[in-house]
Every structure is written in C-alpha cells, then in structure tokens.
Amino acid sequence: MAHFGVVTPALYSHVNAMEALSVALIERGHRVTFLHRPDAAAFLKDRRIAFHALGIDLYPPGSLAASLKLAANPGSIMGLRRVIQDMAQTTAMFCRELPGALQQLQVDCVLADQMEAGAGLAAEALGMPFVSVACALPVNREPGIPLPVMPFAAGQDERSLRLCEGSTKVYDWLMTPHRSAIAAGAMQLGLSPRDGLHDCLSPLLQLSQTVDGFDFARFQLPAHFHHVGPLRTASATGPGPDTSGAPDLTLVSRDRPFIFASLGTLQGERFALFRRIARACRRLDAQLLVAHCGGLDARQCDALSAAGATWVCAFADQQAVLARADAVVSHAGLNTAMDAIAAHTPILALPIAFDQPGVAARIKHAGVGLQASSRWASPGKLAAQLRRLLDEPEFVQRGAGLAASIRAAGGAARAADLVEAALQSSPAGVNGARFA
C-alpha cells in the first residue's frame, strides 16, 4: 500500500475536500499524512489521518487564526497585498521544507491542491508522482476562459478574448509577490522556470470538484484532467461541527418557503449581509435558517431573529438542509454550490472574495441560480431574486440535469480509483507499493 502526502491551503473547505479523498484511500488500505503549519492540524476530523507540522519557527500558535481573519476581510488594497504576501511566504516555506519532510516520511505520492504551488514543485524536484486537485475552480488557463477570480462569462469572440487577456494581466501584476515566490522556489529546486499556479500542475493526473456542465466549455484541458464532482465523505471517525442549534428538519413547515443562508467558514461574521437576507425573507414570508459558522455572537443572532430569521445557528448539516430547502443564499463557495446543485436547490449567489465571483458566473452560466451584489443588494432586490428562484421551475429543472452529472462523476470513490491507477502507471514507481 502507498503512503500519500497531502498539501492544501489551510482553509476549511480545501482541507474538507482533501480529507474526503484521503478517507477513500485510507479505506483501501493506504496511509495518508497531511503536511502544513502546526495550527492547520485542528481542521482534520478523521483520526486515521496523520499530521506532520512544517514551518514551526515561522508560524507560532495562533498565527493561522490571524491569517484567516485577514483573508476573510482584507479591508483595503494594502490588506489584500498582505494576504498575497502570506501566500507567497507559505509557498516559499513549502519549497524549503517539504522535500526533506516527504523523504523523511517515505511518502510515495503527493496529493497537491492546485492552490499551493509548493506541493507540486517539491514533488517534481524529488521525481515523486503527484496529483493536482482543484478543490476550488481549476486554475488551468486557456484563451477566453476567465480566471477563477473573475466575475464574467467565457467567450471566444474578440471582446471576450480581450477582456480575459486584460484581466489576466491585472491579476498577474497583483499576484507578483506570489509569482516571485513560485519562480524562486522552482529555481532553488533545480526546476525549469515557473510563473504561476498554472505552471505547477501534475503531468500525471489532475482532478476537479466541478463537472463539465457547470464550468465554461473547455477546449485545452489535458487528457489526464478529470471532473470527479464534489469530494465528500460520510465515514470520518472524528467529531464533526456542533449542529445543536439547527432545527429539526421534520418540523419545517411545508406551507411556507424554506430558505437556507450560509456564507461559509471565513465569511460567517458578515452580520449586515445576513440581516439584509433576513429582511428579504420576511418580505416573502419565508422560513429562514442562517448558519454563521461561529462568526456571530449571541446578540447578533438575536438581532437576526428580530429581522426575520426563523432559526440561527453556528453550523447545520449542509447536505441535509439543502435537500429540504427551496433555495439557498450563498457566498458562492464551490463546495456549497456543488452541494446545492446535487440537491436540486436553486442558488442566489452573493460572491465576496477568492474564486467566488467565478463560481457565481458559472452558476448563472449553468442556469441553476441568480447573482446579486453582496455589498449593494437591498432586501427588496434580494427578495425579488429569491421570488424568481421560488417561482420559476427552470432553475430546478436545469439543476436536475447537473445533479445527474454529479452523481455520474463519482466523487471521492472515483477520485481514489484514478489516483491508484495513475500511481500504478507512474514511471517514478511507488517504492514497492501494491494495490489489492
């Protein structure tokens, strides 16, 4: 059996997806070790997964919480630059420390999140097989396809091509500190020049949580790129989030619309946005469940109830709630979007940061939801958008087709199949590993 090393950004949604793939491999007899800054160990739920700390001198206890707080709300262009510099520092740390750790742990193959270039660079420098996993939108580039952070649609006409080219140049300029860290890491590791995340992807196997019908039409993906759909697990051995404040779904009335609102783990403190959502649902006489992921205090929760929320809790069983909800109001995180589509639940996307504008553009492209401004949309605007989602059956119908694609994509089980097959065929070998 093989030993897999997993490297992913220290973000709950990314860790959660990679943990699902890890569990699928563990249940086939393999070993899995996550490698990251010390505080990231707290994100792991399954006790069968090992953790190896890196950057111990660089990242003291509590530093991850500060980094996540800044990432959730940079506040200014200078704050955004600090977020990018933190990304660059992490990539440089991986390029320095990861090769030695992989050798020390006798790792056979790296599962490398596309968003952490240092993982692929370190594995390549060791001649070690690695798999690139797109836990967020794929970073693979091609003309006419907007980068994941861009809020507009794809196109092959002259205007769309110019828009994509110009926005890519702006993005690359903004990301200069991170690009410089990638270039320096490649040079230090004796690799050919690299300029960005898209230059650090696996030549062996690439996996994505998306499905074909959700993303824009692609024409230049490599043959070893596979859409496997959401990476989820129901067999983790550790404790899950506390859902004690969530309602008993059997008690949700069938006589009134039921709306679920979640802004993810990083954006759950956005009280003002939740309040606008609550006021919108009051206009619709809809039942609203708000899951703030621990971002709000008791006073704010009470204020949301007064504004129109029926239930307010830290966490809820997202897949179960989405299966019951008539619509979801979301920050357009990829995990929530794919779960909603799988449940045939229309989406009102309110993108805030990261790849959320790109996810929202794809939600609109796929016809499974609508988009509004997280900053400027009034309760009246949100209510009007939700009314359309509730009244127009086309959103559910289009979602049903995509849900079938998600079921066929195979998820974590198919991803594990592809990983095992790729590792067996890898010229680098697997230190004698055998698959039953």
Tab-separated table of C-alpha atoms in Angstrom:
chain	number	residue	atom	x	y	z
A	1	MET	CA	0.000	0.000	0.000
A	2	ALA	CA	1.108	3.557	-0.690
A	3	HIS	CA	1.802	6.482	1.624
A	4	PHE	CA	0.195	9.712	0.397
A	5	GLY	CA	1.297	13.155	1.496
A	6	VAL	CA	-1.410	15.829	1.277
A	7	VAL	CA	-0.688	19.531	0.888
A	8	THR	CA	-3.516	22.062	0.698
A	9	PRO	CA	-4.096	25.656	1.778
A	10	ALA	CA	-5.070	25.920	5.440
A	11	LEU	CA	-8.700	26.658	4.575
A	12	TYR	CA	-11.507	24.526	5.975
A	13	SER	CA	-13.222	23.913	2.626
A	14	HIS	CA	-9.987	22.761	0.980
A	15	VAL	CA	-8.999	20.548	3.903
A	16	ASN	CA	-12.504	19.075	3.977
A	17	ALA	CA	-12.360	18.086	0.298
A	18	MET	CA	-8.862	16.618	0.548
A	19	GLU	CA	-9.847	14.780	3.718
A	20	ALA	CA	-12.689	13.087	1.826
A	21	LEU	CA	-10.261	11.821	-0.821
A	22	SER	CA	-7.849	10.793	1.931
A	23	VAL	CA	-10.540	8.775	3.731
A	24	ALA	CA	-11.407	6.971	0.489
A	25	LEU	CA	-7.734	5.988	0.129
A	26	ILE	CA	-7.375	5.014	3.799
A	27	GLU	CA	-10.362	2.701	3.499
A	28	ARG	CA	-8.477	0.914	0.704
A	29	GLY	CA	-5.524	0.307	2.985
A	30	HIS	CA	-3.313	3.293	2.185
A	31	ARG	CA	-1.645	5.706	4.601
A	32	VAL	CA	-2.208	9.473	4.488
A	33	THR	CA	-0.294	12.314	6.115
A	34	PHE	CA	-1.246	15.994	5.873
A	35	LEU	CA	1.680	18.424	5.925
A	36	HIS	CA	1.248	22.079	6.885
A	37	ARG	CA	1.797	24.772	9.518
A	38	PRO	CA	1.105	23.489	13.054
A	39	ASP	CA	-2.294	25.146	13.626
A	40	ALA	CA	-3.744	23.516	10.492
A	41	ALA	CA	-3.957	20.174	12.307
A	42	ALA	CA	-7.122	21.418	14.017
A	43	PHE	CA	-9.011	21.277	10.702
A	44	LEU	CA	-8.686	17.489	10.399
A	45	LYS	CA	-11.624	15.437	11.666
A	46	ASP	CA	-10.630	11.851	10.836
A	47	ARG	CA	-8.275	10.413	13.424
A	48	ARG	CA	-6.819	7.950	10.911
A	49	ILE	CA	-5.068	10.793	9.088
A	50	ALA	CA	-1.575	11.650	10.326
A	51	PHE	CA	-0.289	15.214	10.508
A	52	HIS	CA	3.265	16.487	10.088
A	53	ALA	CA	3.970	20.096	11.064
A	54	LEU	CA	6.108	22.351	8.890
A	55	GLY	CA	7.167	25.951	9.360
A	56	ILE	CA	7.283	25.569	13.138
A	57	ASP	CA	9.676	28.512	13.600
A	58	LEU	CA	7.737	30.660	11.146
A	59	TYR	CA	4.196	30.043	12.384
A	60	PRO	CA	3.701	30.311	16.177
A	61	PRO	CA	0.455	29.126	17.811
A	62	GLY	CA	-2.453	31.375	16.899
A	63	SER	CA	-0.879	32.703	13.709
A	64	LEU	CA	-3.269	30.791	11.452
A	65	ALA	CA	-6.311	32.414	13.050
A	66	ALA	CA	-4.800	35.837	12.380
A	67	SER	CA	-4.065	34.921	8.758
A	68	LEU	CA	-7.605	33.647	8.200
A	69	LYS	CA	-9.106	36.777	9.768
A	70	LEU	CA	-7.117	38.939	7.371
A	71	ALA	CA	-8.021	36.743	4.385
A	72	ALA	CA	-11.715	36.951	5.251
A	73	ASN	CA	-11.698	40.735	5.319
A	74	PRO	CA	-8.541	42.420	3.955
A	75	GLY	CA	-10.262	45.785	4.218
A	76	SER	CA	-8.067	47.617	1.682
A	77	ILE	CA	-5.626	47.101	-1.159
A	78	MET	CA	-2.854	47.029	1.434
A	79	GLY	CA	-4.681	44.291	3.331
A	80	LEU	CA	-5.027	42.327	0.110
A	81	ARG	CA	-1.322	42.697	-0.534
A	82	ARG	CA	-0.633	41.272	2.932
A	83	VAL	CA	-2.847	38.272	2.092
A	84	ILE	CA	-0.871	37.701	-1.111
A	85	GLN	CA	2.417	38.077	0.744
A	86	ASP	CA	1.231	35.472	3.258
A	87	MET	CA	0.502	33.105	0.353
A	88	ALA	CA	3.990	33.781	-1.003
A	89	GLN	CA	5.582	33.114	2.390
A	90	THR	CA	3.740	29.793	2.681
A	91	THR	CA	4.776	28.666	-0.792
A	92	ALA	CA	8.397	29.587	-0.057
A	93	MET	CA	8.197	27.603	3.199
A	94	PHE	CA	6.922	24.528	1.368
A	95	CYS	CA	9.674	24.780	-1.232
A	96	ARG	CA	12.264	24.853	1.566
A	97	GLU	CA	10.862	22.270	3.976
A	98	LEU	CA	8.561	19.934	2.070
A	99	PRO	CA	11.179	17.943	0.082
A	100	GLY	CA	13.001	16.870	3.237
A	101	ALA	CA	9.762	16.040	5.040
A	102	LEU	CA	8.477	13.907	2.154
A	103	GLN	CA	11.721	11.940	2.145
A	104	GLN	CA	11.759	11.599	5.935
A	105	LEU	CA	8.178	10.289	5.972
A	106	GLN	CA	8.836	7.996	2.990
A	107	VAL	CA	5.883	9.402	1.088
A	108	ASP	CA	5.146	7.681	-2.230
A	109	CYS	CA	2.852	10.238	-3.832
A	110	VAL	CA	1.740	13.810	-3.129
A	111	LEU	CA	-1.868	14.950	-3.364
A	112	ALA	CA	-1.301	18.604	-4.187
A	113	ASP	CA	-4.039	21.211	-4.025
A	114	GLN	CA	-3.831	23.345	-7.174
A	115	MET	CA	-3.782	26.434	-4.968
A	116	GLU	CA	-0.456	25.514	-3.311
A	117	ALA	CA	2.309	25.555	-5.892
A	118	GLY	CA	4.973	24.462	-3.415
A	119	ALA	CA	3.465	20.979	-3.247
A	120	GLY	CA	3.875	20.242	-6.932
A	121	LEU	CA	7.293	21.877	-7.108
A	122	ALA	CA	8.647	19.846	-4.179
A	123	ALA	CA	7.306	16.562	-5.562
A	124	GLU	CA	8.666	17.273	-9.024
A	125	ALA	CA	12.086	18.126	-7.613
A	126	LEU	CA	12.173	14.707	-5.898
A	127	GLY	CA	10.979	12.881	-9.016
A	128	MET	CA	7.942	11.849	-6.981
A	129	PRO	CA	4.490	11.260	-8.515
A	130	PHE	CA	1.956	13.931	-7.633
A	131	VAL	CA	-1.702	14.552	-8.320
A	132	SER	CA	-3.124	18.052	-8.704
A	133	VAL	CA	-6.546	18.509	-7.105
A	134	ALA	CA	-8.734	21.536	-7.860
A	135	CYS	CA	-10.633	21.968	-4.596
A	136	ALA	CA	-11.605	25.433	-5.856
A	137	LEU	CA	-12.222	26.302	-9.507
A	138	PRO	CA	-9.476	24.905	-11.764
A	139	VAL	CA	-6.557	27.265	-12.382
A	140	ASN	CA	-5.837	25.704	-15.800
A	141	ARG	CA	-5.592	28.558	-18.275
A	142	GLU	CA	-6.784	28.909	-21.851
A	143	PRO	CA	-7.821	31.835	-24.064
A	144	GLY	CA	-11.357	33.082	-23.487
A	145	ILE	CA	-11.758	31.364	-20.103
A	146	PRO	CA	-11.797	33.937	-17.275
A	147	LEU	CA	-9.572	33.229	-14.302
A	148	PRO	CA	-11.467	31.804	-11.296
A	149	VAL	CA	-11.475	35.174	-9.521
A	150	MET	CA	-13.128	36.998	-12.428
A	151	PRO	CA	-16.891	37.701	-12.386
A	152	PHE	CA	-17.691	37.493	-16.090
A	153	ALA	CA	-18.574	34.761	-18.578
A	154	ALA	CA	-16.355	32.965	-21.072
A	155	GLY	CA	-16.378	33.633	-24.787
A	156	GLN	CA	-14.360	33.160	-27.946
A	157	ASP	CA	-15.388	36.443	-29.618
A	158	GLU	CA	-12.834	39.244	-29.892
A	159	ARG	CA	-14.255	41.266	-26.992
A	160	SER	CA	-14.269	38.271	-24.606
A	161	LEU	CA	-10.737	37.305	-25.574
A	162	ARG	CA	-9.504	40.864	-24.939
A	163	LEU	CA	-11.350	41.028	-21.614
A	164	CYS	CA	-9.818	37.760	-20.439
A	165	GLU	CA	-6.349	38.770	-21.585
A	166	GLY	CA	-6.542	42.184	-19.916
A	167	SER	CA	-7.964	40.894	-16.635
A	168	THR	CA	-5.311	38.169	-16.534
A	169	LYS	CA	-2.557	40.780	-16.861
A	170	VAL	CA	-4.034	42.787	-13.985
A	171	TYR	CA	-4.319	39.649	-11.841
A	172	ASP	CA	-0.755	38.589	-12.588
A	173	TRP	CA	0.511	42.051	-11.660
A	174	LEU	CA	-1.395	41.963	-8.367
A	175	MET	CA	-0.056	38.475	-7.618
A	176	THR	CA	3.586	39.442	-8.288
A	177	PRO	CA	4.801	38.522	-4.755
A	178	HIS	CA	3.329	35.035	-5.066
A	179	ARG	CA	4.574	34.570	-8.635
A	180	SER	CA	8.033	35.618	-7.468
A	181	ALA	CA	7.951	33.020	-4.679
A	182	ILE	CA	6.966	30.334	-7.186
A	183	ALA	CA	9.750	31.362	-9.576
A	184	ALA	CA	12.327	31.443	-6.764
A	185	GLY	CA	11.194	28.069	-5.430
A	186	ALA	CA	11.488	26.460	-8.856
A	187	MET	CA	14.980	27.845	-9.270
A	188	GLN	CA	16.092	26.697	-5.805
A	189	LEU	CA	14.755	23.207	-6.524
A	190	GLY	CA	16.550	22.992	-9.853
A	191	LEU	CA	13.389	23.054	-11.975
A	192	SER	CA	12.557	24.855	-15.191
A	193	PRO	CA	11.174	28.414	-14.852
A	194	ARG	CA	7.630	28.766	-13.465
A	195	ASP	CA	5.444	31.849	-13.326
A	196	GLY	CA	2.195	30.919	-11.586
A	197	LEU	CA	-0.062	28.224	-10.171
A	198	HIS	CA	-0.971	27.038	-13.661
A	199	ASP	CA	2.700	26.188	-14.294
A	200	CYS	CA	2.852	23.817	-11.312
A	201	LEU	CA	0.215	21.218	-12.225
A	202	SER	CA	0.698	17.470	-12.426
A	203	PRO	CA	1.632	15.822	-15.727
A	204	LEU	CA	0.257	12.565	-14.279
A	205	LEU	CA	-3.279	13.275	-13.022
A	206	GLN	CA	-5.458	16.330	-12.377
A	207	LEU	CA	-8.798	16.148	-10.551
A	208	SER	CA	-11.544	18.745	-10.163
A	209	GLN	CA	-14.586	19.029	-7.898
A	210	THR	CA	-16.531	20.518	-10.801
A	211	VAL	CA	-18.481	18.756	-13.559
A	212	ASP	CA	-18.482	19.565	-17.269
A	213	GLY	CA	-21.871	21.246	-17.417
A	214	PHE	CA	-21.058	23.617	-14.566
A	215	ASP	CA	-17.781	25.052	-15.824
A	216	PHE	CA	-17.444	27.034	-19.026
A	217	ALA	CA	-16.737	24.978	-22.149
A	218	ARG	CA	-13.068	23.991	-22.151
A	219	PHE	CA	-11.029	23.081	-25.216
A	220	GLN	CA	-7.468	22.729	-23.930
A	221	LEU	CA	-7.665	20.599	-20.796
A	222	PRO	CA	-5.091	17.787	-20.776
A	223	ALA	CA	-6.238	14.200	-21.265
A	224	HIS	CA	-5.315	13.409	-17.657
A	225	PHE	CA	-7.750	16.062	-16.290
A	226	HIS	CA	-10.915	14.546	-14.811
A	227	HIS	CA	-14.087	16.118	-13.408
A	228	VAL	CA	-14.989	13.949	-10.399
A	229	GLY	CA	-17.564	16.200	-8.736
A	230	PRO	CA	-17.732	17.060	-5.031
A	231	LEU	CA	-15.299	15.268	-2.731
A	232	ARG	CA	-17.396	14.294	0.279
A	233	THR	CA	-17.307	11.586	2.947
A	234	ALA	CA	-19.749	10.185	5.461
A	235	SER	CA	-17.288	7.936	7.291
A	236	ALA	CA	-14.946	10.243	9.187
A	237	THR	CA	-14.014	8.889	12.606
A	238	GLY	CA	-13.563	12.212	14.404
A	239	PRO	CA	-16.092	14.733	15.737
A	240	GLY	CA	-17.964	16.933	13.282
A	241	PRO	CA	-19.170	20.504	13.815
A	242	ASP	CA	-21.686	21.214	16.558
A	243	THR	CA	-25.134	21.417	14.929
A	244	SER	CA	-27.040	21.681	18.196
A	245	GLY	CA	-28.700	24.961	17.266
A	246	ALA	CA	-30.018	23.745	13.921
A	247	PRO	CA	-33.743	22.950	13.583
A	248	ASP	CA	-35.308	19.529	13.306
A	249	LEU	CA	-35.986	19.494	9.568
A	250	THR	CA	-39.140	17.431	10.024
A	251	LEU	CA	-40.650	20.435	11.800
A	252	VAL	CA	-40.028	22.850	8.905
A	253	SER	CA	-43.405	23.852	7.510
A	254	ARG	CA	-44.333	22.754	4.007
A	255	ASP	CA	-46.757	25.683	3.705
A	256	ARG	CA	-44.089	28.392	3.501
A	257	PRO	CA	-40.827	28.604	1.521
A	258	PHE	CA	-37.729	27.409	3.350
A	259	ILE	CA	-34.510	29.350	2.631
A	260	PHE	CA	-31.030	28.383	3.812
A	261	ALA	CA	-28.362	31.089	4.139
A	262	SER	CA	-24.670	30.339	4.604
A	263	LEU	CA	-21.614	32.466	3.847
A	264	GLY	CA	-19.022	29.798	4.630
A	265	THR	CA	-16.472	29.475	7.376
A	266	LEU	CA	-14.440	32.591	6.512
A	267	GLN	CA	-17.315	34.991	5.841
A	268	GLY	CA	-19.729	33.955	8.596
A	269	GLU	CA	-19.128	37.140	10.585
A	270	ARG	CA	-20.874	39.343	7.990
A	271	PHE	CA	-23.802	40.308	10.164
A	272	ALA	CA	-25.016	43.177	7.973
A	273	LEU	CA	-25.351	40.899	4.952
A	274	PHE	CA	-27.182	38.237	6.951
A	275	ARG	CA	-29.553	40.939	8.234
A	276	ARG	CA	-30.390	42.017	4.674
A	277	ILE	CA	-31.069	38.369	3.802
A	278	ALA	CA	-33.335	38.029	6.850
A	279	ARG	CA	-35.279	41.144	5.925
A	280	ALA	CA	-35.681	39.833	2.370
A	281	CYS	CA	-37.090	36.542	3.643
A	282	ARG	CA	-39.509	38.399	5.917
A	283	ARG	CA	-40.886	40.150	2.816
A	284	LEU	CA	-41.501	36.726	1.288
A	285	ASP	CA	-42.993	35.263	4.484
A	286	ALA	CA	-40.311	32.589	4.119
A	287	GLN	CA	-38.720	30.442	6.794
A	288	LEU	CA	-35.005	31.229	7.012
A	289	LEU	CA	-32.207	29.180	8.537
A	290	VAL	CA	-28.953	31.104	8.973
A	291	ALA	CA	-25.745	29.122	9.608
A	292	HIS	CA	-22.990	31.581	10.527
A	293	CYS	CA	-20.192	29.034	11.157
A	294	GLY	CA	-19.361	30.573	14.521
A	295	GLY	CA	-18.914	34.073	13.127
A	296	LEU	CA	-21.663	35.800	15.134
A	297	ASP	CA	-22.237	36.370	18.836
A	298	ALA	CA	-25.481	35.851	20.768
A	299	ARG	CA	-26.543	39.494	20.445
A	300	GLN	CA	-26.155	39.387	16.671
A	301	CYS	CA	-28.047	36.092	16.460
A	302	ASP	CA	-30.937	37.646	18.388
A	303	ALA	CA	-30.883	40.643	16.034
A	304	LEU	CA	-31.158	38.337	13.021
A	305	SER	CA	-34.149	36.630	14.579
A	306	ALA	CA	-35.744	40.028	15.086
A	307	ALA	CA	-35.002	40.902	11.439
A	308	GLY	CA	-36.792	37.831	10.096
A	309	ALA	CA	-34.622	34.734	10.547
A	310	THR	CA	-36.569	31.722	11.807
A	311	TRP	CA	-33.516	29.835	13.057
A	312	VAL	CA	-29.937	30.995	13.630
A	313	CYS	CA	-27.163	28.519	14.400
A	314	ALA	CA	-23.421	28.157	14.061
A	315	PHE	CA	-23.470	25.002	11.954
A	316	ALA	CA	-26.029	22.822	10.210
A	317	ASP	CA	-25.886	19.551	8.304
A	318	GLN	CA	-25.475	21.335	4.989
A	319	GLN	CA	-26.340	18.452	2.686
A	320	ALA	CA	-29.463	17.548	4.678
A	321	VAL	CA	-30.607	21.166	4.864
A	322	LEU	CA	-30.034	21.741	1.143
A	323	ALA	CA	-32.053	18.629	0.351
A	324	ARG	CA	-35.013	20.208	2.191
A	325	ALA	CA	-34.513	23.883	1.235
A	326	ASP	CA	-36.413	25.600	-1.568
A	327	ALA	CA	-33.457	27.927	-2.229
A	328	VAL	CA	-30.049	28.754	-0.772
A	329	VAL	CA	-28.419	32.142	-0.354
A	330	SER	CA	-24.685	31.596	-0.558
A	331	HIS	CA	-21.338	33.374	-0.861
A	332	ALA	CA	-20.833	31.200	-3.974
A	333	GLY	CA	-18.211	28.971	-2.410
A	334	LEU	CA	-17.623	25.997	-4.694
A	335	ASN	CA	-18.456	23.389	-2.040
A	336	THR	CA	-21.815	24.976	-1.230
A	337	ALA	CA	-22.617	25.477	-4.910
A	338	MET	CA	-21.924	21.852	-5.816
A	339	ASP	CA	-23.867	20.570	-2.782
A	340	ALA	CA	-26.823	22.770	-3.738
A	341	ILE	CA	-26.780	21.553	-7.328
A	342	ALA	CA	-26.613	17.951	-6.161
A	343	ALA	CA	-29.717	18.627	-4.054
A	344	HIS	CA	-31.588	20.365	-6.945
A	345	THR	CA	-31.673	23.557	-4.863
A	346	PRO	CA	-31.585	26.919	-6.721
A	347	ILE	CA	-28.834	29.316	-5.648
A	348	LEU	CA	-28.801	33.054	-5.007
A	349	ALA	CA	-25.085	33.783	-5.238
A	350	LEU	CA	-23.621	36.730	-3.312
A	351	PRO	CA	-19.876	36.444	-4.082
A	352	ILE	CA	-17.478	38.123	-1.685
A	353	ALA	CA	-13.863	37.076	-2.385
A	354	PHE	CA	-11.421	34.481	-3.752
A	355	ASP	CA	-12.921	32.391	-6.574
A	356	GLN	CA	-16.489	33.200	-5.531
A	357	PRO	CA	-17.066	35.705	-8.400
A	358	GLY	CA	-16.049	32.969	-10.835
A	359	VAL	CA	-18.317	30.411	-9.175
A	360	ALA	CA	-21.196	32.898	-9.312
A	361	ALA	CA	-20.576	33.479	-13.022
A	362	ARG	CA	-20.726	29.728	-13.592
A	363	ILE	CA	-23.930	29.400	-11.533
A	364	LYS	CA	-25.509	31.951	-13.863
A	365	HIS	CA	-23.972	30.269	-16.943
A	366	ALA	CA	-25.387	26.874	-15.918
A	367	GLY	CA	-28.797	28.404	-15.248
A	368	VAL	CA	-29.071	26.988	-11.736
A	369	GLY	CA	-29.332	30.288	-9.905
A	370	LEU	CA	-29.055	34.052	-9.897
A	371	GLN	CA	-26.442	36.533	-8.739
A	372	ALA	CA	-26.614	39.745	-6.719
A	373	SER	CA	-24.112	42.067	-5.098
A	374	SER	CA	-23.104	41.071	-1.581
A	375	ARG	CA	-22.333	44.728	-0.858
A	376	TRP	CA	-25.101	46.690	-2.541
A	377	ALA	CA	-28.172	44.458	-2.986
A	378	SER	CA	-31.061	45.730	-0.854
A	379	PRO	CA	-33.538	43.470	0.959
A	380	GLY	CA	-36.026	44.301	-1.811
A	381	LYS	CA	-33.572	43.224	-4.520
A	382	LEU	CA	-32.734	40.015	-2.665
A	383	ALA	CA	-36.429	39.275	-2.154
A	384	ALA	CA	-37.121	39.765	-5.865
A	385	GLN	CA	-34.298	37.404	-6.818
A	386	LEU	CA	-35.462	34.790	-4.325
A	387	ARG	CA	-39.023	35.126	-5.614
A	388	ARG	CA	-37.804	34.182	-9.080
A	389	LEU	CA	-35.919	31.164	-7.751
A	390	LEU	CA	-39.021	30.001	-5.903
A	391	ASP	CA	-41.500	30.635	-8.730
A	392	GLU	CA	-39.631	29.723	-11.916
A	393	PRO	CA	-39.257	25.922	-12.263
A	394	GLU	CA	-36.486	26.189	-14.862
A	395	PHE	CA	-33.846	26.666	-12.165
A	396	VAL	CA	-34.731	23.345	-10.527
A	397	GLN	CA	-35.041	21.613	-13.887
A	398	ARG	CA	-31.614	22.709	-15.053
A	399	GLY	CA	-30.208	21.779	-11.665
A	400	ALA	CA	-31.622	18.268	-12.018
A	401	GLY	CA	-29.561	17.704	-15.143
A	402	LEU	CA	-26.382	18.850	-13.437
A	403	ALA	CA	-27.207	16.761	-10.359
A	404	ALA	CA	-27.265	13.686	-12.596
A	405	SER	CA	-23.804	14.666	-13.877
A	406	ILE	CA	-22.556	14.983	-10.310
A	407	ARG	CA	-23.844	11.527	-9.417
A	408	ALA	CA	-22.178	10.074	-12.523
A	409	ALA	CA	-18.880	11.875	-11.827
A	410	GLY	CA	-18.146	9.527	-8.941
A	411	GLY	CA	-16.842	11.854	-6.242
A	412	ALA	CA	-14.199	10.673	-3.785
A	413	ALA	CA	-14.527	7.000	-4.757
A	414	ARG	CA	-13.793	7.654	-8.431
A	415	ALA	CA	-11.039	10.093	-7.496
A	416	ALA	CA	-9.402	7.326	-5.442
A	417	ASP	CA	-9.723	4.941	-8.392
A	418	LEU	CA	-7.985	7.440	-10.660
A	419	VAL	CA	-5.247	8.123	-8.115
A	420	GLU	CA	-4.479	4.435	-7.709
A	421	ALA	CA	-4.474	3.835	-11.459
A	422	ALA	CA	-2.220	6.827	-12.100
A	423	LEU	CA	0.200	5.827	-9.368
A	424	GLN	CA	0.487	2.301	-10.724
A	425	SER	CA	1.267	3.641	-14.182
A	426	SER	CA	3.714	6.295	-12.988
A	427	PRO	CA	7.279	5.839	-14.277
A	428	ALA	CA	8.516	7.036	-10.869
A	429	GLY	CA	7.226	3.908	-9.178
A	430	VAL	CA	5.811	3.530	-5.710
A	431	ASN	CA	8.566	2.053	-3.521
A	432	GLY	CA	7.096	-1.390	-3.820
A	433	ALA	CA	3.501	-0.418	-3.070
A	434	ARG	CA	0.867	-2.871	-4.261
A	435	PHE	CA	-2.873	-2.365	-4.645
A	436	ALA	CA	-5.310	-5.113	-3.793
